[in-house]
PDB file of C-alpha atoms in Angstrom:
ATOM      1  CA  UNK D   1      -0.042   0.195  -0.285  1.00 47.00           C
ATOM      2  CA  UNK D   2       2.345   2.755   1.049  1.00 51.00           C
ATOM      3  CA  UNK D   3       5.420   3.123  -1.347  1.00 72.00           C
ATOM      4  CA  UNK D   4       8.141   4.202   1.117  1.00 80.00           C
ATOM      5  CA  UNK D   5      10.463   1.940   2.874  1.00 84.00           C
ATOM      6  CA  UNK D   6      12.094   1.394   5.818  1.00 89.00           C
ATOM      7  CA  UNK D   7      15.615   3.865   3.717  1.00 89.00           C
ATOM      8  CA  UNK D   8      13.295   6.524   3.749  1.00 91.00           C
ATOM      9  CA  UNK D   9      12.493   6.950   7.171  1.00 93.00           C
ATOM     10  CA  UNK D  10      16.622   5.435   8.661  1.00 93.00           C
ATOM     11  CA  UNK D  11      17.450   9.146   5.346  1.00 94.00           C
ATOM     12  CA  UNK D  12      14.928  11.006   7.701  1.00 95.00           C
ATOM     13  CA  UNK D  13      16.055   9.660  10.576  1.00 95.00           C
ATOM     14  CA  UNK D  14      20.204  10.800   9.570  1.00 95.00           C
ATOM     15  CA  UNK D  15      19.314  13.868   7.977  1.00 95.00           C
ATOM     16  CA  UNK D  16      17.520  14.825  11.482  1.00 95.00           C
ATOM     17  CA  UNK D  17      20.632  13.030  14.041  1.00 96.00           C
ATOM     18  CA  UNK D  18      23.529  15.930  12.224  1.00 95.00           C
ATOM     19  CA  UNK D  19      20.690  18.427  12.242  1.00 95.00           C
ATOM     20  CA  UNK D  20      21.435  17.923  16.016  1.00 95.00           C
ATOM     21  CA  UNK D  21      25.188  16.900  15.405  1.00 95.00           C
ATOM     22  CA  UNK D  22      26.341  20.061  14.102  1.00 94.00           C
ATOM     23  CA  UNK D  23      24.003  22.444  16.186  1.00 93.00           C
ATOM     24  CA  UNK D  24      25.176  20.561  19.190  1.00 92.00           C
ATOM     25  CA  UNK D  25      29.111  21.365  17.631  1.00 91.00           C
ATOM     26  CA  UNK D  26      28.707  24.908  16.153  1.00 90.00           C
ATOM     27  CA  UNK D  27      26.521  27.253  19.158  1.00 88.00           C
ATOM     28  CA  UNK D  28      27.157  28.573  21.868  1.00 85.00           C
ATOM     29  CA  UNK D  29      23.460  29.308  23.147  1.00 86.00           C
ATOM     30  CA  UNK D  30      23.071  26.638  25.682  1.00 88.00           C
ATOM     31  CA  UNK D  31      19.385  26.254  24.927  1.00 90.00           C
ATOM     32  CA  UNK D  32      19.931  26.563  21.245  1.00 91.00           C
ATOM     33  CA  UNK D  33      22.935  23.192  22.472  1.00 91.00           C
ATOM     34  CA  UNK D  34      19.610  22.078  24.259  1.00 92.00           C
ATOM     35  CA  UNK D  35      17.054  21.803  21.135  1.00 93.00           C
ATOM     36  CA  UNK D  36      19.593  20.130  18.988  1.00 94.00           C
ATOM     37  CA  UNK D  37      19.928  17.111  21.548  1.00 95.00           C
ATOM     38  CA  UNK D  38      15.644  17.565  21.085  1.00 94.00           C
ATOM     39  CA  UNK D  39      16.852  16.836  17.445  1.00 95.00           C
ATOM     40  CA  UNK D  40      18.471  13.528  18.384  1.00 96.00           C
ATOM     41  CA  UNK D  41      16.765  11.910  20.801  1.00 96.00           C
ATOM     42  CA  UNK D  42      13.639  12.718  17.690  1.00 95.00           C
ATOM     43  CA  UNK D  43      15.376  11.179  14.928  1.00 96.00           C
ATOM     44  CA  UNK D  44      16.307   7.787  17.184  1.00 95.00           C
ATOM     45  CA  UNK D  45      12.822   7.809  17.725  1.00 95.00           C
ATOM     46  CA  UNK D  46      12.127   7.868  14.459  1.00 95.00           C
ATOM     47  CA  UNK D  47      15.441   5.008  14.031  1.00 94.00           C
ATOM     48  CA  UNK D  48      13.892   2.454  16.562  1.00 94.00           C
ATOM     49  CA  UNK D  49      10.054   3.336  14.879  1.00 94.00           C
ATOM     50  CA  UNK D  50      10.890   2.313  11.718  1.00 93.00           C
ATOM     51  CA  UNK D  51      12.553  -0.152  12.815  1.00 92.00           C
ATOM     52  CA  UNK D  52      10.055  -2.519  14.900  1.00 91.00           C
ATOM     53  CA  UNK D  53       7.624  -1.013  11.872  1.00 90.00           C
ATOM     54  CA  UNK D  54       8.850  -3.195   9.061  1.00 89.00           C
ATOM     55  CA  UNK D  55      10.987  -5.595  11.763  1.00 85.00           C
ATOM     56  CA  UNK D  56       7.665  -6.370  12.352  1.00 78.00           C
ATOM     57  CA  UNK D  57       6.990  -6.663  16.581  1.00 84.00           C
ATOM     58  CA  UNK D  58       5.906  -2.818  16.419  1.00 87.00           C
ATOM     59  CA  UNK D  59       4.707  -3.203  20.826  1.00 89.00           C
ATOM     60  CA  UNK D  60       8.237  -3.327  21.028  1.00 89.00           C
ATOM     61  CA  UNK D  61       9.713  -0.998  19.759  1.00 91.00           C
ATOM     62  CA  UNK D  62       6.649   1.621  20.969  1.00 93.00           C
ATOM     63  CA  UNK D  63       8.127   1.130  23.737  1.00 93.00           C
ATOM     64  CA  UNK D  64      11.492   1.751  23.626  1.00 93.00           C
ATOM     65  CA  UNK D  65      10.330   5.754  22.121  1.00 95.00           C
ATOM     66  CA  UNK D  66       7.119   5.967  24.983  1.00 94.00           C
ATOM     67  CA  UNK D  67      10.764   5.512  27.643  1.00 94.00           C
ATOM     68  CA  UNK D  68      12.557   8.110  25.306  1.00 95.00           C
ATOM     69  CA  UNK D  69       9.472  10.648  25.220  1.00 94.00           C
ATOM     70  CA  UNK D  70       9.723  10.341  28.674  1.00 93.00           C
ATOM     71  CA  UNK D  71      13.360  10.648  29.507  1.00 94.00           C
ATOM     72  CA  UNK D  72      14.331  13.460  27.213  1.00 93.00           C
ATOM     73  CA  UNK D  73      10.939  15.026  29.204  1.00 93.00           C
ATOM     74  CA  UNK D  74      13.423  14.669  31.970  1.00 94.00           C
ATOM     75  CA  UNK D  75      16.905  16.019  30.542  1.00 93.00           C
ATOM     76  CA  UNK D  76      15.349  18.665  29.088  1.00 92.00           C
ATOM     77  CA  UNK D  77      13.751  19.809  32.254  1.00 93.00           C
ATOM     78  CA  UNK D  78      16.999  19.541  34.499  1.00 93.00           C
ATOM     79  CA  UNK D  79      18.851  21.287  30.914  1.00 92.00           C
ATOM     80  CA  UNK D  80      16.579  24.150  31.323  1.00 90.00           C
ATOM     81  CA  UNK D  81      16.600  24.599  35.533  1.00 91.00           C
ATOM     82  CA  UNK D  82      21.140  24.259  35.013  1.00 90.00           C
ATOM     83  CA  UNK D  83      20.603  27.666  31.998  1.00 89.00           C
ATOM     84  CA  UNK D  84      19.029  29.009  34.383  1.00 88.00           C
ATOM     85  CA  UNK D  85      20.949  29.126  37.579  1.00 87.00           C
ATOM     86  CA  UNK D  86      23.868  29.009  35.597  1.00 86.00           C
ATOM     87  CA  UNK D  87      22.136  32.138  34.391  1.00 86.00           C
ATOM     88  CA  UNK D  88      21.623  34.365  37.639  1.00 84.00           C
ATOM     89  CA  UNK D  89      24.766  33.580  38.457  1.00 81.00           C
ATOM     90  CA  UNK D  90      26.827  35.403  35.987  1.00 80.00           C
ATOM     91  CA  UNK D  91      24.325  37.148  33.871  1.00 77.00           C
ATOM     92  CA  UNK D  92      25.072  35.455  30.805  1.00 76.00           C
ATOM     93  CA  UNK D  93      24.172  31.322  29.000  1.00 76.00           C
ATOM     94  CA  UNK D  94      27.015  32.025  26.131  1.00 78.00           C
ATOM     95  CA  UNK D  95      28.941  28.585  26.612  1.00 75.00           C
ATOM     96  CA  UNK D  96      32.515  30.113  25.865  1.00 73.00           C
ATOM     97  CA  UNK D  97      31.562  32.542  28.303  1.00 74.00           C
ATOM     98  CA  UNK D  98      30.654  30.362  31.155  1.00 71.00           C
ATOM     99  CA  UNK D  99      34.668  29.459  31.963  1.00 70.00           C
ATOM    100  CA  UNK D 100      34.074  30.232  35.873  1.00 67.00           C
ATOM    101  CA  UNK D 101      35.815  27.411  36.578  1.00 65.00           C
ATOM    102  CA  UNK D 102      38.054  27.603  34.121  1.00 64.00           C
ATOM    103  CA  UNK D 103      42.150  26.929  36.352  1.00 59.00           C
TER     104      UNK D 103
ATOM    105  CA  UNK G   1       3.241  -0.790  -6.474  1.00 48.00           C
ATOM    106  CA  UNK G   2       3.025   1.178  -9.762  1.00 49.00           C
ATOM    107  CA  UNK G   3       5.653   3.628 -10.526  1.00 53.00           C
ATOM    108  CA  UNK G   4       3.923   6.655 -10.323  1.00 61.00           C
ATOM    109  CA  UNK G   5       2.859   8.322  -6.955  1.00 70.00           C
ATOM    110  CA  UNK G   6       0.556   7.190  -4.585  1.00 83.00           C
ATOM    111  CA  UNK G   7      -0.988   9.261  -2.160  1.00 85.00           C
ATOM    112  CA  UNK G   8       0.651   8.480   1.341  1.00 83.00           C
ATOM    113  CA  UNK G   9       4.100   8.883  -1.498  1.00 88.00           C
ATOM    114  CA  UNK G  10       3.183  12.436  -1.658  1.00 90.00           C
ATOM    115  CA  UNK G  11       2.573  12.644   1.976  1.00 92.00           C
ATOM    116  CA  UNK G  12       5.398  11.447   3.413  1.00 93.00           C
ATOM    117  CA  UNK G  13       7.536  13.112   1.301  1.00 93.00           C
ATOM    118  CA  UNK G  14       5.813  16.146   2.420  1.00 95.00           C
ATOM    119  CA  UNK G  15       5.700  15.784   5.857  1.00 96.00           C
ATOM    120  CA  UNK G  16       9.947  14.550   6.005  1.00 95.00           C
ATOM    121  CA  UNK G  17      10.593  17.890   4.005  1.00 96.00           C
ATOM    122  CA  UNK G  18       8.586  19.793   6.579  1.00 95.00           C
ATOM    123  CA  UNK G  19      10.618  17.446   9.215  1.00 96.00           C
ATOM    124  CA  UNK G  20      14.597  18.733   7.928  1.00 96.00           C
ATOM    125  CA  UNK G  21      13.529  22.595   6.489  1.00 96.00           C
ATOM    126  CA  UNK G  22      11.896  23.177   9.788  1.00 95.00           C
ATOM    127  CA  UNK G  23      15.016  21.015  11.649  1.00 95.00           C
ATOM    128  CA  UNK G  24      17.654  22.760   9.571  1.00 95.00           C
ATOM    129  CA  UNK G  25      15.844  26.808  10.532  1.00 94.00           C
ATOM    130  CA  UNK G  26      16.351  25.171  13.972  1.00 93.00           C
ATOM    131  CA  UNK G  27      19.929  24.413  13.136  1.00 92.00           C
ATOM    132  CA  UNK G  28      21.361  27.764  11.305  1.00 90.00           C
ATOM    133  CA  UNK G  29      18.825  30.859  12.264  1.00 88.00           C
ATOM    134  CA  UNK G  30      20.360  34.215  14.872  1.00 86.00           C
ATOM    135  CA  UNK G  31      16.765  34.414  16.424  1.00 87.00           C
ATOM    136  CA  UNK G  32      17.106  31.939  19.598  1.00 88.00           C
ATOM    137  CA  UNK G  33      13.175  32.310  19.065  1.00 89.00           C
ATOM    138  CA  UNK G  34      12.612  32.194  16.077  1.00 90.00           C
ATOM    139  CA  UNK G  35      15.022  28.515  16.839  1.00 92.00           C
ATOM    140  CA  UNK G  36      12.808  27.237  19.018  1.00 92.00           C
ATOM    141  CA  UNK G  37       9.463  28.634  17.358  1.00 93.00           C
ATOM    142  CA  UNK G  38      10.840  26.962  13.927  1.00 94.00           C
ATOM    143  CA  UNK G  39      11.444  23.522  16.168  1.00 94.00           C
ATOM    144  CA  UNK G  40       7.200  22.833  16.229  1.00 94.00           C
ATOM    145  CA  UNK G  41       7.806  22.234  12.470  1.00 95.00           C
ATOM    146  CA  UNK G  42       9.753  19.554  13.037  1.00 96.00           C
ATOM    147  CA  UNK G  43       8.302  18.194  15.807  1.00 96.00           C
ATOM    148  CA  UNK G  44       4.991  17.888  14.820  1.00 96.00           C
ATOM    149  CA  UNK G  45       6.091  16.235  11.127  1.00 96.00           C
ATOM    150  CA  UNK G  46       7.817  13.541  13.400  1.00 96.00           C
ATOM    151  CA  UNK G  47       4.860  12.996  15.403  1.00 96.00           C
ATOM    152  CA  UNK G  48       2.980  13.011  11.615  1.00 95.00           C
ATOM    153  CA  UNK G  49       6.034  10.357  10.465  1.00 95.00           C
ATOM    154  CA  UNK G  50       4.941   8.189  13.923  1.00 95.00           C
ATOM    155  CA  UNK G  51       2.034   7.948  12.372  1.00 93.00           C
ATOM    156  CA  UNK G  52       2.353   6.859   9.048  1.00 91.00           C
ATOM    157  CA  UNK G  53       4.254   3.989  10.743  1.00 91.00           C
ATOM    158  CA  UNK G  54       1.790   3.679  12.370  1.00 89.00           C
ATOM    159  CA  UNK G  55       2.492   4.176  15.727  1.00 91.00           C
ATOM    160  CA  UNK G  56      -1.322   5.953  17.347  1.00 91.00           C
ATOM    161  CA  UNK G  57      -0.012   6.328  20.378  1.00 93.00           C
ATOM    162  CA  UNK G  58       3.236   7.512  20.033  1.00 94.00           C
ATOM    163  CA  UNK G  59       2.605  10.196  18.021  1.00 95.00           C
ATOM    164  CA  UNK G  60      -0.281  11.670  20.186  1.00 94.00           C
ATOM    165  CA  UNK G  61       2.251  10.779  23.275  1.00 94.00           C
ATOM    166  CA  UNK G  62       4.936  13.025  20.911  1.00 94.00           C
ATOM    167  CA  UNK G  63       2.315  15.629  20.004  1.00 94.00           C
ATOM    168  CA  UNK G  64       1.463  16.449  23.995  1.00 94.00           C
ATOM    169  CA  UNK G  65       4.676  16.257  25.432  1.00 93.00           C
ATOM    170  CA  UNK G  66       7.016  17.613  22.549  1.00 93.00           C
ATOM    171  CA  UNK G  67       5.105  20.451  21.326  1.00 91.00           C
ATOM    172  CA  UNK G  68       3.298  21.167  24.629  1.00 90.00           C
ATOM    173  CA  UNK G  69       5.922  20.454  26.648  1.00 90.00           C
ATOM    174  CA  UNK G  70       9.605  20.692  25.987  1.00 92.00           C
ATOM    175  CA  UNK G  71       9.093  23.393  24.147  1.00 93.00           C
ATOM    176  CA  UNK G  72       6.799  25.374  26.550  1.00 92.00           C
ATOM    177  CA  UNK G  73      10.030  24.875  28.243  1.00 91.00           C
ATOM    178  CA  UNK G  74      12.450  26.078  26.207  1.00 92.00           C
ATOM    179  CA  UNK G  75      10.259  29.286  25.108  1.00 91.00           C
ATOM    180  CA  UNK G  76      10.141  30.012  29.372  1.00 89.00           C
ATOM    181  CA  UNK G  77      14.069  29.674  29.204  1.00 88.00           C
ATOM    182  CA  UNK G  78      14.734  31.304  25.695  1.00 88.00           C
ATOM    183  CA  UNK G  79      12.201  34.818  28.025  1.00 87.00           C
ATOM    184  CA  UNK G  80      14.189  34.108  30.495  1.00 85.00           C
ATOM    185  CA  UNK G  81      17.456  33.746  30.269  1.00 82.00           C
ATOM    186  CA  UNK G  82      17.695  36.642  27.052  1.00 74.00           C
ATOM    187  CA  UNK G  83      17.297  40.393  27.043  1.00 72.00           C
ATOM    188  CA  UNK G  84      14.481  41.371  24.541  1.00 66.00           C
ATOM    189  CA  UNK G  85      16.313  43.534  22.177  1.00 66.00           C
ATOM    190  CA  UNK G  86      19.502  41.205  21.310  1.00 70.00           C
ATOM    191  CA  UNK G  87      17.678  39.065  20.008  1.00 67.00           C
ATOM    192  CA  UNK G  88      17.904  39.028  16.587  1.00 68.00           C
ATOM    193  CA  UNK G  89      21.365  37.603  17.477  1.00 71.00           C
ATOM    194  CA  UNK G  90      20.733  36.135  20.736  1.00 71.00           C
ATOM    195  CA  UNK G  91      21.196  32.900  18.698  1.00 73.00           C
ATOM    196  CA  UNK G  92      25.910  33.139  18.022  1.00 76.00           C
ATOM    197  CA  UNK G  93      28.112  30.545  16.131  1.00 77.00           C
ATOM    198  CA  UNK G  94      31.292  29.571  17.930  1.00 76.00           C
ATOM    199  CA  UNK G  95      34.570  31.204  15.918  1.00 80.00           C
ATOM    200  CA  UNK G  96      34.830  30.071  12.378  1.00 84.00           C
ATOM    201  CA  UNK G  97      37.504  27.751  12.845  1.00 86.00           C
ATOM    202  CA  UNK G  98      36.054  25.912  15.180  1.00 85.00           C
ATOM    203  CA  UNK G  99      31.872  26.629  13.653  1.00 87.00           C
ATOM    204  CA  UNK G 100      32.891  25.049  10.298  1.00 90.00           C
ATOM    205  CA  UNK G 101      34.845  21.708  12.028  1.00 91.00           C
ATOM    206  CA  UNK G 102      31.023  21.640  13.717  1.00 90.00           C
ATOM    207  CA  UNK G 103      29.685  21.836   9.721  1.00 91.00           C
ATOM    208  CA  UNK G 104      32.177  19.598   9.020  1.00 93.00           C
ATOM    209  CA  UNK G 105      31.358  16.096  11.530  1.00 92.00           C
ATOM    210  CA  UNK G 106      27.918  16.695  11.633  1.00 92.00           C
ATOM    211  CA  UNK G 107      28.469  16.683   7.071  1.00 93.00           C
ATOM    212  CA  UNK G 108      30.905  14.163   7.943  1.00 94.00           C
ATOM    213  CA  UNK G 109      27.997  11.907  10.376  1.00 93.00           C
ATOM    214  CA  UNK G 110      25.630  12.248   7.527  1.00 93.00           C
ATOM    215  CA  UNK G 111      27.888  10.626   4.767  1.00 93.00           C
ATOM    216  CA  UNK G 112      28.098   7.922   6.728  1.00 93.00           C
ATOM    217  CA  UNK G 113      24.531   7.398   7.958  1.00 92.00           C
ATOM    218  CA  UNK G 114      22.814   8.320   5.023  1.00 91.00           C
ATOM    219  CA  UNK G 115      25.194   5.579   3.314  1.00 91.00           C
ATOM    220  CA  UNK G 116      24.455   2.527   5.748  1.00 90.00           C
ATOM    221  CA  UNK G 117      21.033   3.597   5.581  1.00 88.00           C
ATOM    222  CA  UNK G 118      21.385   2.959   2.095  1.00 88.00           C
ATOM    223  CA  UNK G 119      23.314   0.899   0.681  1.00 89.00           C
ATOM    224  CA  UNK G 120      23.337  -2.188   3.985  1.00 86.00           C
ATOM    225  CA  UNK G 121      21.225  -5.327   3.106  1.00 85.00           C
ATOM    226  CA  UNK G 122      18.350  -5.686   5.966  1.00 83.00           C
ATOM    227  CA  UNK G 123      16.093  -7.401   6.867  1.00 80.00           C
ATOM    228  CA  UNK G 124      12.420  -6.173   5.905  1.00 78.00           C
ATOM    229  CA  UNK G 125       9.523  -8.478   6.202  1.00 78.00           C
ATOM    230  CA  UNK G 126       6.294  -6.993   5.073  1.00 74.00           C
ATOM    231  CA  UNK G 127       4.720  -4.074   6.858  1.00 73.00           C
ATOM    232  CA  UNK G 128       0.559  -5.324   8.415  1.00 73.00           C
ATOM    233  CA  UNK G 129      -2.058  -3.628   8.454  1.00 78.00           C
ATOM    234  CA  UNK G 130      -2.387   0.231  10.333  1.00 83.00           C
ATOM    235  CA  UNK G 131      -3.902  -1.349  13.285  1.00 83.00           C
ATOM    236  CA  UNK G 132      -4.413   0.729  16.613  1.00 86.00           C
ATOM    237  CA  UNK G 133      -1.108   0.136  19.516  1.00 87.00           C
ATOM    238  CA  UNK G 134      -2.270   1.941  22.778  1.00 89.00           C
ATOM    239  CA  UNK G 135      -4.547  -1.215  24.082  1.00 91.00           C
ATOM    240  CA  UNK G 136      -1.107  -3.701  23.464  1.00 90.00           C
ATOM    241  CA  UNK G 137       1.124  -1.567  24.950  1.00 91.00           C
ATOM    242  CA  UNK G 138      -0.728  -0.411  27.757  1.00 91.00           C
ATOM    243  CA  UNK G 139      -0.797  -3.892  28.430  1.00 92.00           C
ATOM    244  CA  UNK G 140       3.667  -4.442  27.632  1.00 91.00           C
ATOM    245  CA  UNK G 141       3.769  -1.590  30.253  1.00 91.00           C
ATOM    246  CA  UNK G 142       1.297  -3.069  33.079  1.00 92.00           C
ATOM    247  CA  UNK G 143       3.237  -6.408  31.884  1.00 91.00           C
ATOM    248  CA  UNK G 144       6.678  -7.418  30.851  1.00 90.00           C
ATOM    249  CA  UNK G 145       7.508  -3.634  30.617  1.00 90.00           C
ATOM    250  CA  UNK G 146       6.821  -3.284  34.962  1.00 94.00           C
ATOM    251  CA  UNK G 147       9.676  -2.868  36.430  1.00 94.00           C
ATOM    252  CA  UNK G 148      11.450  -0.453  33.583  1.00 93.00           C
ATOM    253  CA  UNK G 149       7.470   0.957  34.828  1.00 93.00           C
ATOM    254  CA  UNK G 150       7.642   2.067  38.203  1.00 94.00           C
ATOM    255  CA  UNK G 151      11.530   2.967  38.173  1.00 95.00           C
ATOM    256  CA  UNK G 152      10.896   5.721  35.437  1.00 94.00           C
ATOM    257  CA  UNK G 153       8.318   6.904  37.787  1.00 94.00           C
ATOM    258  CA  UNK G 154      11.230   7.670  40.964  1.00 96.00           C
ATOM    259  CA  UNK G 155      12.840   9.406  38.468  1.00 95.00           C
ATOM    260  CA  UNK G 156      10.720  11.262  37.785  1.00 94.00           C
ATOM    261  CA  UNK G 157       9.867  11.738  40.578  1.00 95.00           C
ATOM    262  CA  UNK G 158      14.028  12.614  41.434  1.00 95.00           C
ATOM    263  CA  UNK G 159      13.828  14.639  38.142  1.00 95.00           C
ATOM    264  CA  UNK G 160      10.720  16.887  39.317  1.00 93.00           C
ATOM    265  CA  UNK G 161      12.755  17.625  43.032  1.00 95.00           C
ATOM    266  CA  UNK G 162      16.267  18.579  41.241  1.00 94.00           C
ATOM    267  CA  UNK G 163      14.760  20.454  39.486  1.00 92.00           C
ATOM    268  CA  UNK G 164      13.448  22.308  41.780  1.00 92.00           C
ATOM    269  CA  UNK G 165      16.692  22.737  44.000  1.00 92.00           C
ATOM    270  CA  UNK G 166      19.186  23.579  40.880  1.00 89.00           C
ATOM    271  CA  UNK G 167      16.832  26.563  39.299  1.00 85.00           C
ATOM    272  CA  UNK G 168      16.103  27.552  43.984  1.00 84.00           C
ATOM    273  CA  UNK G 169      16.721  31.974  43.564  1.00 76.00           C
ATOM    274  CA  UNK G 170      18.481  31.266  46.641  1.00 66.00           C
ATOM    275  CA  UNK G 171      20.488  28.103  47.115  1.00 54.00           C
ATOM    276  CA  UNK G 172      22.535  30.055  50.417  1.00 60.00           C
ATOM    277  CA  UNK G 173      19.723  30.492  52.056  1.00 50.00           C
ATOM    278  CA  UNK G 174      18.127  27.770  54.147  1.00 45.00           C
ATOM    279  CA  UNK G 175      19.915  24.770  51.876  1.00 41.00           C
TER     280      UNK G 175
END
């Protein structure tokens, strides 16, 4: 029925992962780095569901992705709390200038 | 399986284009507010791809948690940490050498992953019909996945307490 197969979804997930990796490596704003991590986690979830769908066991992939989404939410909450704490202390969330701990 | 595109193919390519273009704008924009709002398209697109893969429950959870939760949290963080008159250059790139190295790393991993996805002999079974996944998922979460499910609730409790402690206004007083 559907003409698109496993590889189409894998390529989309690969694109998302590489966008997220580039974002983490290039950006200096801490919120932008969290955005990159969210993109990477979305790519991982898409891969899990695609393999589960075309591998014949959709249910286990679904369980994995539900756990992944919960952990991504937990990561975002802790990350943003850290960003707010750093901003309160240093008045800045630029990661190249937040180097108070540098020896 | 005809040579011409079916309607579902057209929908797939539309959603994939939306996902990747919005993600690219979120990475490339120099304005952190626009970057966060452009993530909306990416998260909705990934939810659409989940729906096309017959994972209906995950698609709805994706919209509720990512769009309704994580995106709002990111917007809160942006509003709390950057001044609005500097929004146009609130998302600077690293120094040119470091930035070009980062882009190079991204492109290299894209070539690696895409060629792997396209060339590897994946063992595929024919995808089954579309079927609801909510009821079997609920049974799985309360049967074979019960222990990780309960551990996850402990993790969430720890995350909530930890986030409140980290973001507390005055760590010295009453700490």
